[in-house]
XYZ file of C-alpha atoms in Angstrom:
596
model
C 283.397 67.927 73.866
C 284.063 70.762 76.000
C 283.807 74.141 76.283
C 287.549 76.215 77.720
C 288.530 78.703 79.469
C 290.804 80.537 76.959
C 287.001 79.933 74.597
C 285.686 81.886 77.482
C 287.711 84.268 78.360
C 286.756 87.661 78.209
C 290.093 89.035 76.715
C 289.183 86.345 73.671
C 285.431 86.484 73.184
C 284.862 90.207 73.556
C 286.994 90.996 69.811
C 289.209 88.568 68.820
C 287.358 85.264 68.706
C 284.377 87.770 67.989
C 285.698 88.843 64.781
C 287.868 85.390 64.088
C 284.275 84.143 63.942
C 282.821 86.392 62.070
C 285.744 86.134 59.092
C 284.450 82.446 58.390
C 280.994 82.717 58.900
C 278.418 82.752 55.447
C 279.457 86.527 55.587
C 275.358 86.502 53.666
C 274.059 84.996 55.910
C 275.002 87.614 58.799
C 274.118 90.808 55.913
C 277.897 91.194 56.469
C 278.611 91.439 52.741
C 281.442 93.789 53.334
C 284.112 94.187 54.773
C 284.012 98.105 56.123
C 280.734 96.827 57.409
C 282.754 94.747 60.087
C 284.984 97.016 61.276
C 282.607 99.570 61.157
C 280.786 96.825 64.118
C 283.840 96.009 65.918
C 286.145 99.962 65.558
C 283.976 101.979 65.605
C 284.704 105.884 65.924
C 281.349 106.684 68.345
C 281.788 105.619 71.769
C 278.960 106.349 72.010
C 277.180 105.342 68.938
C 274.744 102.346 70.759
C 272.946 101.942 67.885
C 276.589 99.937 66.300
C 277.089 98.315 69.576
C 273.353 96.646 69.729
C 274.255 95.730 66.472
C 277.165 93.638 67.541
C 275.455 92.044 70.999
C 272.710 91.409 68.628
C 275.099 89.354 65.617
C 276.961 87.470 68.289
C 273.908 85.839 68.947
C 272.703 85.135 65.174
C 275.867 83.237 65.792
C 273.937 80.443 67.446
C 271.541 79.817 63.970
C 274.596 79.008 61.589
C 275.696 76.281 59.766
C 278.653 74.358 61.253
C 279.115 71.382 59.363
C 282.193 72.893 56.492
C 283.912 74.292 58.879
C 287.522 72.965 60.880
C 287.175 71.679 64.264
C 289.358 74.784 65.481
C 286.493 76.533 64.516
C 283.563 74.689 65.105
C 284.470 74.913 68.674
C 284.787 78.938 69.310
C 281.501 78.789 67.153
C 280.482 76.370 70.836
C 282.132 79.254 72.687
C 280.208 82.417 70.072
C 277.075 79.735 70.889
C 276.888 80.381 74.474
C 278.102 84.529 75.074
C 275.679 84.646 71.899
C 272.833 82.886 74.449
C 274.067 84.748 76.503
C 273.905 88.391 75.379
C 270.582 87.897 73.385
C 269.058 86.907 77.176
C 271.334 90.521 77.786
C 269.292 92.898 75.211
C 266.376 91.236 74.389
C 264.408 92.458 77.202
C 264.868 95.755 76.319
C 264.877 95.698 72.324
C 261.374 94.081 71.706
C 258.390 95.683 73.097
C 255.657 93.137 72.661
C 257.060 90.837 75.774
C 255.037 91.113 78.993
C 256.981 92.033 82.439
C 256.609 88.434 83.082
C 259.316 87.491 80.345
C 261.837 90.369 80.181
C 262.123 89.585 84.349
C 263.383 85.411 83.738
C 265.308 87.165 80.501
C 266.603 89.227 82.956
C 267.256 86.379 85.332
C 268.617 83.920 82.947
C 271.599 86.207 81.633
C 272.255 87.209 85.350
C 273.006 83.265 85.772
C 274.674 82.186 82.760
C 277.518 85.444 83.736
C 277.321 83.781 87.339
C 278.404 80.491 87.017
C 280.405 81.599 84.044
C 282.780 84.292 86.414
C 282.168 81.430 89.649
C 284.638 78.772 86.322
C 286.370 81.035 84.954
C 287.832 83.827 87.943
C 288.493 87.281 86.058
C 288.576 85.678 82.537
C 285.275 85.940 82.699
C 283.941 89.371 83.980
C 280.058 90.616 84.761
C 278.112 93.714 85.711
C 274.717 92.984 87.657
C 272.282 95.697 89.148
C 269.813 95.041 90.796
C 266.312 97.053 90.613
C 264.373 97.805 93.860
C 261.123 97.922 93.709
C 257.818 99.069 96.556
C 254.514 98.736 95.048
C 252.439 100.078 96.338
C 249.418 100.081 93.274
C 249.573 96.920 91.654
C 248.002 97.899 88.720
C 250.856 100.511 87.487
C 253.546 99.724 85.210
C 257.390 98.843 85.845
C 259.318 100.028 82.965
C 262.486 98.040 82.772
C 263.746 100.393 80.713
C 263.881 103.330 83.356
C 265.987 101.985 85.777
C 268.771 102.645 84.173
C 271.476 106.315 84.414
C 269.261 107.083 81.163
C 266.877 110.454 83.435
C 269.785 111.135 85.166
C 272.067 111.427 81.731
C 269.255 113.588 80.104
C 268.591 115.668 83.513
C 272.330 116.626 83.700
C 272.275 117.207 79.959
C 269.639 119.349 79.921
C 271.084 121.735 82.879
C 273.966 121.860 81.412
C 272.269 122.604 78.094
C 270.478 125.765 79.601
C 273.630 127.667 80.816
C 274.219 127.906 76.529
C 277.680 128.985 75.839
C 278.512 128.378 80.132
C 277.653 124.893 80.804
C 279.784 124.534 83.736
C 277.685 125.249 87.191
C 278.541 125.519 90.672
C 275.892 124.669 93.459
C 274.053 127.626 93.665
C 273.528 127.866 90.122
C 272.731 124.075 89.270
C 269.885 124.191 92.058
C 268.326 127.270 89.236
C 269.348 125.338 86.300
C 267.191 121.729 87.693
C 264.893 123.406 88.776
C 264.653 124.944 84.935
C 265.317 121.848 83.564
C 262.321 119.872 85.576
C 260.269 122.037 84.069
C 261.250 121.629 79.617
C 260.422 117.464 81.319
C 257.112 118.492 82.110
C 257.127 120.504 78.865
C 257.954 117.814 76.648
C 255.652 115.080 78.922
C 252.699 117.314 77.754
C 253.954 118.228 74.079
C 255.867 114.633 73.646
C 255.708 116.380 69.789
C 258.523 119.297 71.105
C 260.697 116.897 71.934
C 264.038 116.728 70.430
C 265.649 112.949 70.723
C 268.503 111.734 70.881
C 269.975 111.016 67.519
C 271.960 107.850 68.478
C 268.014 106.246 70.462
C 266.033 107.145 67.788
C 263.632 104.880 66.959
C 264.181 104.120 63.409
C 264.752 100.635 63.065
C 263.495 97.885 66.433
C 267.253 96.734 66.503
C 269.142 99.880 66.543
C 267.749 100.711 69.873
C 269.177 100.001 72.884
C 266.248 100.226 75.425
C 262.577 101.649 74.510
C 261.118 104.344 75.898
C 257.392 103.493 77.899
C 254.888 105.289 75.352
C 255.715 102.503 72.737
C 255.672 99.045 74.309
C 253.435 96.797 73.641
C 253.275 93.757 76.138
C 251.946 93.802 79.665
C 253.892 95.132 82.159
C 251.659 95.959 85.274
C 253.278 94.519 88.458
C 250.250 92.556 88.946
C 251.071 90.080 86.595
C 254.712 88.920 87.665
C 255.310 87.022 90.062
C 258.936 86.900 90.958
C 259.689 83.896 92.228
C 257.445 81.492 89.106
C 260.022 84.332 87.243
C 263.450 83.237 89.482
C 262.316 79.471 89.019
C 262.037 80.035 84.667
C 264.694 82.171 84.436
C 267.374 79.379 86.672
C 265.917 76.774 84.623
C 266.302 78.457 81.086
C 269.892 79.486 82.363
C 271.367 75.641 83.437
C 269.286 74.176 80.682
C 271.750 76.068 78.239
C 274.662 75.649 80.455
C 274.355 72.561 79.939
C 273.859 71.956 76.163
C 277.995 74.266 76.105
C 278.988 72.190 78.759
C 279.371 74.016 81.375
C 275.850 72.638 84.162
C 276.419 74.898 87.105
C 273.611 73.963 90.176
C 272.890 77.123 91.601
C 270.666 76.214 94.536
C 273.616 74.008 95.831
C 275.991 76.856 95.140
C 274.111 78.893 97.087
C 272.636 77.303 100.175
C 276.210 77.779 102.031
C 275.850 81.163 103.749
C 277.653 84.426 102.249
C 276.691 82.775 99.149
C 274.362 84.171 97.137
C 273.971 85.532 93.870
C 275.416 88.914 94.029
C 278.405 87.139 95.975
C 278.876 84.214 94.000
C 282.548 83.284 96.608
C 280.815 84.197 99.180
C 283.008 87.220 101.318
C 281.500 90.551 100.962
C 279.387 92.412 98.494
C 280.899 94.547 95.829
C 281.192 98.081 97.140
C 281.118 98.037 99.979
C 282.776 99.588 102.736
C 282.787 98.897 106.203
C 284.031 102.056 107.094
C 281.413 104.735 107.639
C 280.968 106.507 104.694
C 282.482 110.867 104.942
C 279.874 112.596 102.785
C 277.077 111.503 105.582
C 279.250 113.312 108.163
C 279.475 115.758 106.764
C 275.630 115.808 105.158
C 275.477 115.851 109.193
C 277.826 118.219 110.216
C 275.830 120.663 107.841
C 272.555 119.996 108.756
C 273.589 120.509 112.215
C 275.103 124.157 110.714
C 271.340 124.511 109.433
C 269.406 124.190 112.361
C 271.823 126.443 114.934
C 270.695 129.499 112.089
C 267.224 129.268 110.289
C 266.502 132.039 110.545
C 270.210 133.601 108.342
C 269.495 131.188 106.133
C 266.897 131.548 105.364
C 267.326 135.282 104.924
C 269.871 135.088 102.481
C 268.097 132.433 100.317
C 265.101 135.711 100.165
C 267.850 138.508 98.611
C 268.506 135.845 96.850
C 265.894 135.011 94.856
C 265.111 138.819 95.042
C 267.785 139.153 92.819
C 267.226 137.122 90.406
C 263.950 138.871 89.586
C 264.424 141.870 89.465
C 267.889 141.548 87.694
C 267.898 143.182 84.342
C 268.783 141.673 80.988
C 268.716 144.058 78.132
C 270.188 146.688 80.820
C 273.525 144.311 81.521
C 273.373 143.612 77.813
C 273.593 146.652 76.326
C 275.770 147.888 78.937
C 278.709 145.549 77.889
C 278.135 145.891 74.392
C 279.200 150.097 75.401
C 282.466 148.894 76.966
C 283.010 146.598 74.061
C 282.777 149.105 71.530
C 284.623 151.726 73.585
C 287.614 148.997 73.442
C 287.035 148.619 70.197
C 287.565 152.675 69.453
C 290.344 152.329 71.446
C 292.311 149.431 70.225
C 294.520 150.499 67.398
C 293.907 150.087 63.368
C 295.877 146.659 61.951
C 295.957 145.185 66.280
C 295.569 141.089 66.850
C 292.369 139.987 67.113
C 289.827 136.244 66.982
C 287.712 137.911 64.528
C 287.515 138.326 61.616
C 284.865 140.335 59.125
C 282.233 138.746 57.088
C 281.607 141.977 55.799
C 283.331 145.269 54.397
C 281.613 147.834 56.840
C 282.530 144.921 59.821
C 279.145 144.486 61.677
C 279.087 140.436 61.034
C 282.187 138.881 63.104
C 283.022 134.962 63.287
C 285.908 133.411 64.967
C 288.913 132.788 62.883
C 289.517 129.540 64.142
C 286.292 127.885 62.072
C 288.674 128.698 59.068
C 290.847 127.756 60.124
C 291.211 124.546 61.519
C 290.880 121.481 58.724
C 287.628 118.903 58.550
C 291.109 116.097 58.853
C 292.531 117.607 62.542
C 292.573 114.122 64.237
C 291.781 115.757 67.071
C 288.851 117.994 66.167
C 285.628 118.236 68.826
C 283.354 117.373 66.386
C 282.064 114.570 66.414
C 280.622 113.884 62.833
C 284.324 114.960 61.933
C 285.677 112.469 63.868
C 283.224 110.063 62.060
C 284.519 110.880 58.602
C 288.111 110.889 59.249
C 288.387 107.303 60.669
C 285.324 105.862 58.041
C 288.585 107.498 55.677
C 291.427 106.907 56.936
C 291.015 103.010 57.221
C 293.087 101.428 54.695
C 290.500 98.666 53.625
C 292.951 97.304 51.177
C 295.654 96.087 53.651
C 293.611 93.009 55.645
C 292.071 91.724 52.466
C 295.358 91.627 49.872
C 295.410 88.054 50.288
C 291.421 87.071 50.744
C 290.666 86.511 46.714
C 293.689 83.498 45.802
C 292.371 80.676 45.980
C 295.982 78.836 47.427
C 294.632 78.045 50.122
C 297.565 75.924 50.768
C 299.577 78.481 50.417
C 298.259 80.802 53.033
C 297.779 81.031 56.699
C 294.741 82.190 57.396
C 292.489 82.839 60.798
C 292.637 79.584 62.481
C 294.716 77.921 60.364
C 297.094 75.865 62.552
C 300.880 76.738 62.795
C 303.415 74.840 64.344
C 306.501 77.038 66.468
C 308.761 76.582 69.368
C 307.605 77.835 73.460
C 309.673 77.355 76.382
C 308.637 76.675 79.779
C 309.392 76.342 83.568
C 312.486 78.527 82.604
C 314.536 75.971 80.204
C 312.039 73.141 78.247
C 311.623 73.718 74.588
C 309.225 72.133 73.613
C 307.459 72.111 69.852
C 303.637 73.495 70.101
C 301.002 73.339 67.381
C 298.566 77.004 67.610
C 295.480 77.913 66.231
C 295.829 81.244 64.349
C 293.407 84.361 65.390
C 295.422 86.706 64.466
C 298.391 88.200 61.671
C 299.732 91.486 62.105
C 302.484 92.867 60.221
C 304.814 95.304 62.274
C 307.136 96.833 60.019
C 304.207 99.114 59.287
C 302.951 102.282 61.370
C 299.935 102.260 62.460
C 300.242 98.442 62.802
C 298.074 96.115 59.723
C 296.877 93.867 60.921
C 295.569 91.014 57.548
C 293.440 88.393 57.846
C 295.355 85.954 55.323
C 298.916 85.711 54.877
C 301.613 84.067 52.312
C 302.841 80.654 53.740
C 306.203 80.783 52.782
C 306.381 84.753 52.802
C 305.952 84.467 57.424
C 308.699 82.219 57.913
C 311.321 84.070 55.930
C 314.816 84.718 57.797
C 313.666 88.665 56.982
C 309.867 88.140 58.094
C 307.991 91.847 59.003
C 305.506 89.334 60.355
C 304.210 88.773 64.322
C 301.321 85.751 64.007
C 299.154 84.745 67.709
C 297.790 82.148 68.498
C 296.672 79.405 71.025
C 298.200 76.242 71.924
C 296.485 71.877 71.068
C 296.036 69.843 74.070
C 297.204 67.074 71.751
C 297.569 63.564 73.420
C 298.876 59.871 71.645
C 297.682 56.870 70.615
C 298.976 54.069 68.831
C 296.808 54.271 65.278
C 298.709 51.288 63.850
C 296.365 47.890 63.717
C 298.826 45.203 64.081
C 300.084 45.543 68.289
C 303.847 43.870 66.954
C 304.221 47.682 64.206
C 303.981 51.213 67.502
C 302.482 53.862 65.422
C 302.414 57.119 67.506
C 299.876 59.766 66.651
C 298.675 62.450 68.308
C 294.012 63.935 68.525
C 293.691 67.111 70.195
C 291.247 66.825 72.344
C 288.941 69.878 71.978
C 291.520 72.532 74.498
C 293.972 74.423 74.219
C 296.726 74.375 76.459
C 297.393 76.315 80.290
C 300.724 77.932 81.562
C 301.480 79.899 84.813
C 303.119 83.060 84.020
C 306.326 83.162 84.497
C 305.818 86.083 87.213
C 303.710 83.348 89.855
C 303.876 83.909 93.211
C 304.745 81.548 95.919
C 301.978 80.637 98.057
C 303.060 80.553 101.538
C 302.731 76.918 101.360
C 305.878 77.181 98.282
C 303.895 76.299 95.884
C 302.791 78.214 93.074
C 299.473 80.392 92.215
C 296.845 77.830 91.528
C 295.401 80.626 88.858
C 296.168 79.521 85.231
C 295.553 81.321 82.309
C 295.112 80.213 78.895
C 298.296 81.970 77.091
C 297.453 83.235 73.411
C 301.074 83.456 72.294
C 302.919 85.329 69.455
C 305.502 84.002 67.391
C 308.138 85.739 65.854
C 307.466 84.677 61.577
C 310.351 83.090 61.435
C 309.559 81.006 64.833
C 306.833 79.967 62.373
C 306.166 77.184 60.442
C 302.828 76.889 58.500
C 300.104 73.333 58.621
C 299.129 72.255 55.003
C 296.461 69.703 54.225
C 299.158 66.964 53.877
C 300.244 67.743 57.299
C 297.306 67.515 58.904
C 293.700 65.475 58.879
C 290.596 65.037 60.276
C 289.610 61.827 62.561
C 286.089 61.036 64.928
C 286.155 60.092 68.452
C 284.962 56.605 67.250
C 287.897 56.023 64.579
C 290.416 57.153 66.798
C 289.731 54.473 69.573
C 288.177 51.567 67.092
C 285.384 51.435 68.132
C 281.938 51.822 66.828
C 279.963 53.891 66.212
C 277.041 55.109 69.052
C 274.632 56.690 67.321
C 273.775 57.201 63.391
C 274.292 60.697 64.257
C 278.470 62.008 62.683
C 280.820 62.013 65.279
C 282.575 65.765 64.860
C 285.840 65.114 63.881
C 289.173 66.289 65.620
C 292.579 67.468 64.316
C 295.419 63.923 63.977
C 299.547 64.957 63.872
C 300.896 62.424 62.703
C 304.672 61.205 65.153
C 306.317 61.466 61.612
C 305.662 64.668 60.609
C 306.367 66.381 63.251
C 309.459 65.031 64.115
C 310.128 66.675 60.577
C 308.686 70.473 62.008
C 310.316 70.294 65.039
C 313.420 69.798 63.684
C 313.487 72.365 60.922
C 312.857 74.118 64.162
C 315.080 73.773 65.822
C 317.621 74.575 63.016
C 316.202 77.956 63.256
C 316.987 78.908 65.944
C 320.691 78.390 65.680
C 321.015 81.653 65.360
C 320.573 84.207 68.573
C 319.010 86.359 67.839
C 315.878 83.863 66.529
C 316.645 81.690 69.618
C 316.067 84.962 71.915
C 312.619 85.368 69.979
C 310.837 82.138 72.022
C 307.523 82.866 74.190
C 308.722 81.574 77.687
C 306.277 81.063 80.274
C 306.381 79.231 83.491
C 304.608 76.083 84.661
C 302.601 73.725 82.585
C 298.920 73.446 84.170
C 296.902 71.848 81.715
C 296.728 69.993 79.033
C 299.499 68.026 76.622
C 301.070 68.525 73.915
C 304.391 66.820 71.972
C 308.219 67.924 72.741
C 310.885 68.164 69.953
C 311.822 65.050 70.473
C 309.959 62.063 71.715
C 307.250 62.857 73.665
C 306.247 65.348 75.747
C 302.986 65.158 78.076
C 302.089 64.584 81.255
């Protein structure tokens, strides 16, 4: 049972597939007792809330341990793909949140992640984006510790933030002011290094719970991080072996040795070519730097004297005198101003000694564009409608509802003019007549298909193959079985190659159909069978075989005829989704069979 590109596409697994997976799993097992928790994790109002992002990544990794015995065939395939994604997230996050790991164990985990991401990128091209970072060390003392958590840009961000903080109400600065502020920020770092209890750590990185941090600071690490304890070659082979084992388990085995044996191919450029981010042209910044260096060598005395004068001005500056002069000027301006004139300030007492800006009193906390991060978070918390998406989730009549991961039939147009019946696995339901658009977990089947339907349903087309279900050779009884793959199309805008052939790039598209073209399938429209039952062979092992969807040809013909009656109206006919040529997959046509 292979894992397809549709399950592994970033656009699917990043949010939509994760969303649908969290809707089908046992919430108690994942500590997702309420819908607001899932909404908060998948739609954070604070884009910089690191702890929430880490919790979501860890939650995807935990999906591997779910009991899938009650899952439908389509749900099992989605869970299989998300389990592979979870293995990769687990290898990425653990080296930064588990303080007991040694440097060797950290390296093995990161190498496992890098090679898994590389394998998925080689297989799916741009459908799976990856980001790799290199760490270069020059170890002079093997007894010193190596902190991978410091390889990021956090140190630079903290330095820049403190340099702006030092400016107070004037955070912006020119180059000369930046030099002075960075010097002050470095002195502050020295103070915090000597007296760590004085430092107020960032709220979103504070170590409250181990799972709620993106990485730990060096002082909190317990594992052996000495450089001499890490054998990079042994770690590399161990990481690659673990990556290959996981990839083989989920049907994506990759021989990295063979891939990287070719000249010009390696982990940073798995498809060959040049390294990303490198250009052949000369960096213009280097030219400017060399010109500046030449100018400094021609006039060193003038530069030195200017710097000396500048330092003398800073040391002799009298801030108290300057402030007193500004206060005198301001008092004179206020005295000369006419009574009742416009002012941005409001008096807080009778004598006017205490004032505040009017904006503090006239800006309401519910303004969507508030500059306060806490107010924006509160706004999102109260604005979201918690009842809309779960309007039908408590219904017990499952056959009367179309739910996420349910099945439905629709018509599609491919190769410009061919129309065919398609069976889809539902990935999203939304109401387009509301503002903003309302997304649902389930909707009444009868209401979706009404002539004035306000719904749009998205899904992936199942790849079906025909087989004879009859035991009598003289009777042909055709049925269709899902081969655990999804149909691939070319885009209608695919460019022609130089040889006249269409582009070989394939995509598993998420098809969005108008509600008037959707026929939800009930439990009587399909059944589940194993591969041994379909091929009429004895079971190969004592273990229960995986089941797949099976549809009778007679039932599909009824669905196709019903949809053909609906498209007699031109308005409905224009709503049929249109694609290019079929590149991969099989499915039944409206009349007879249409397969490759």
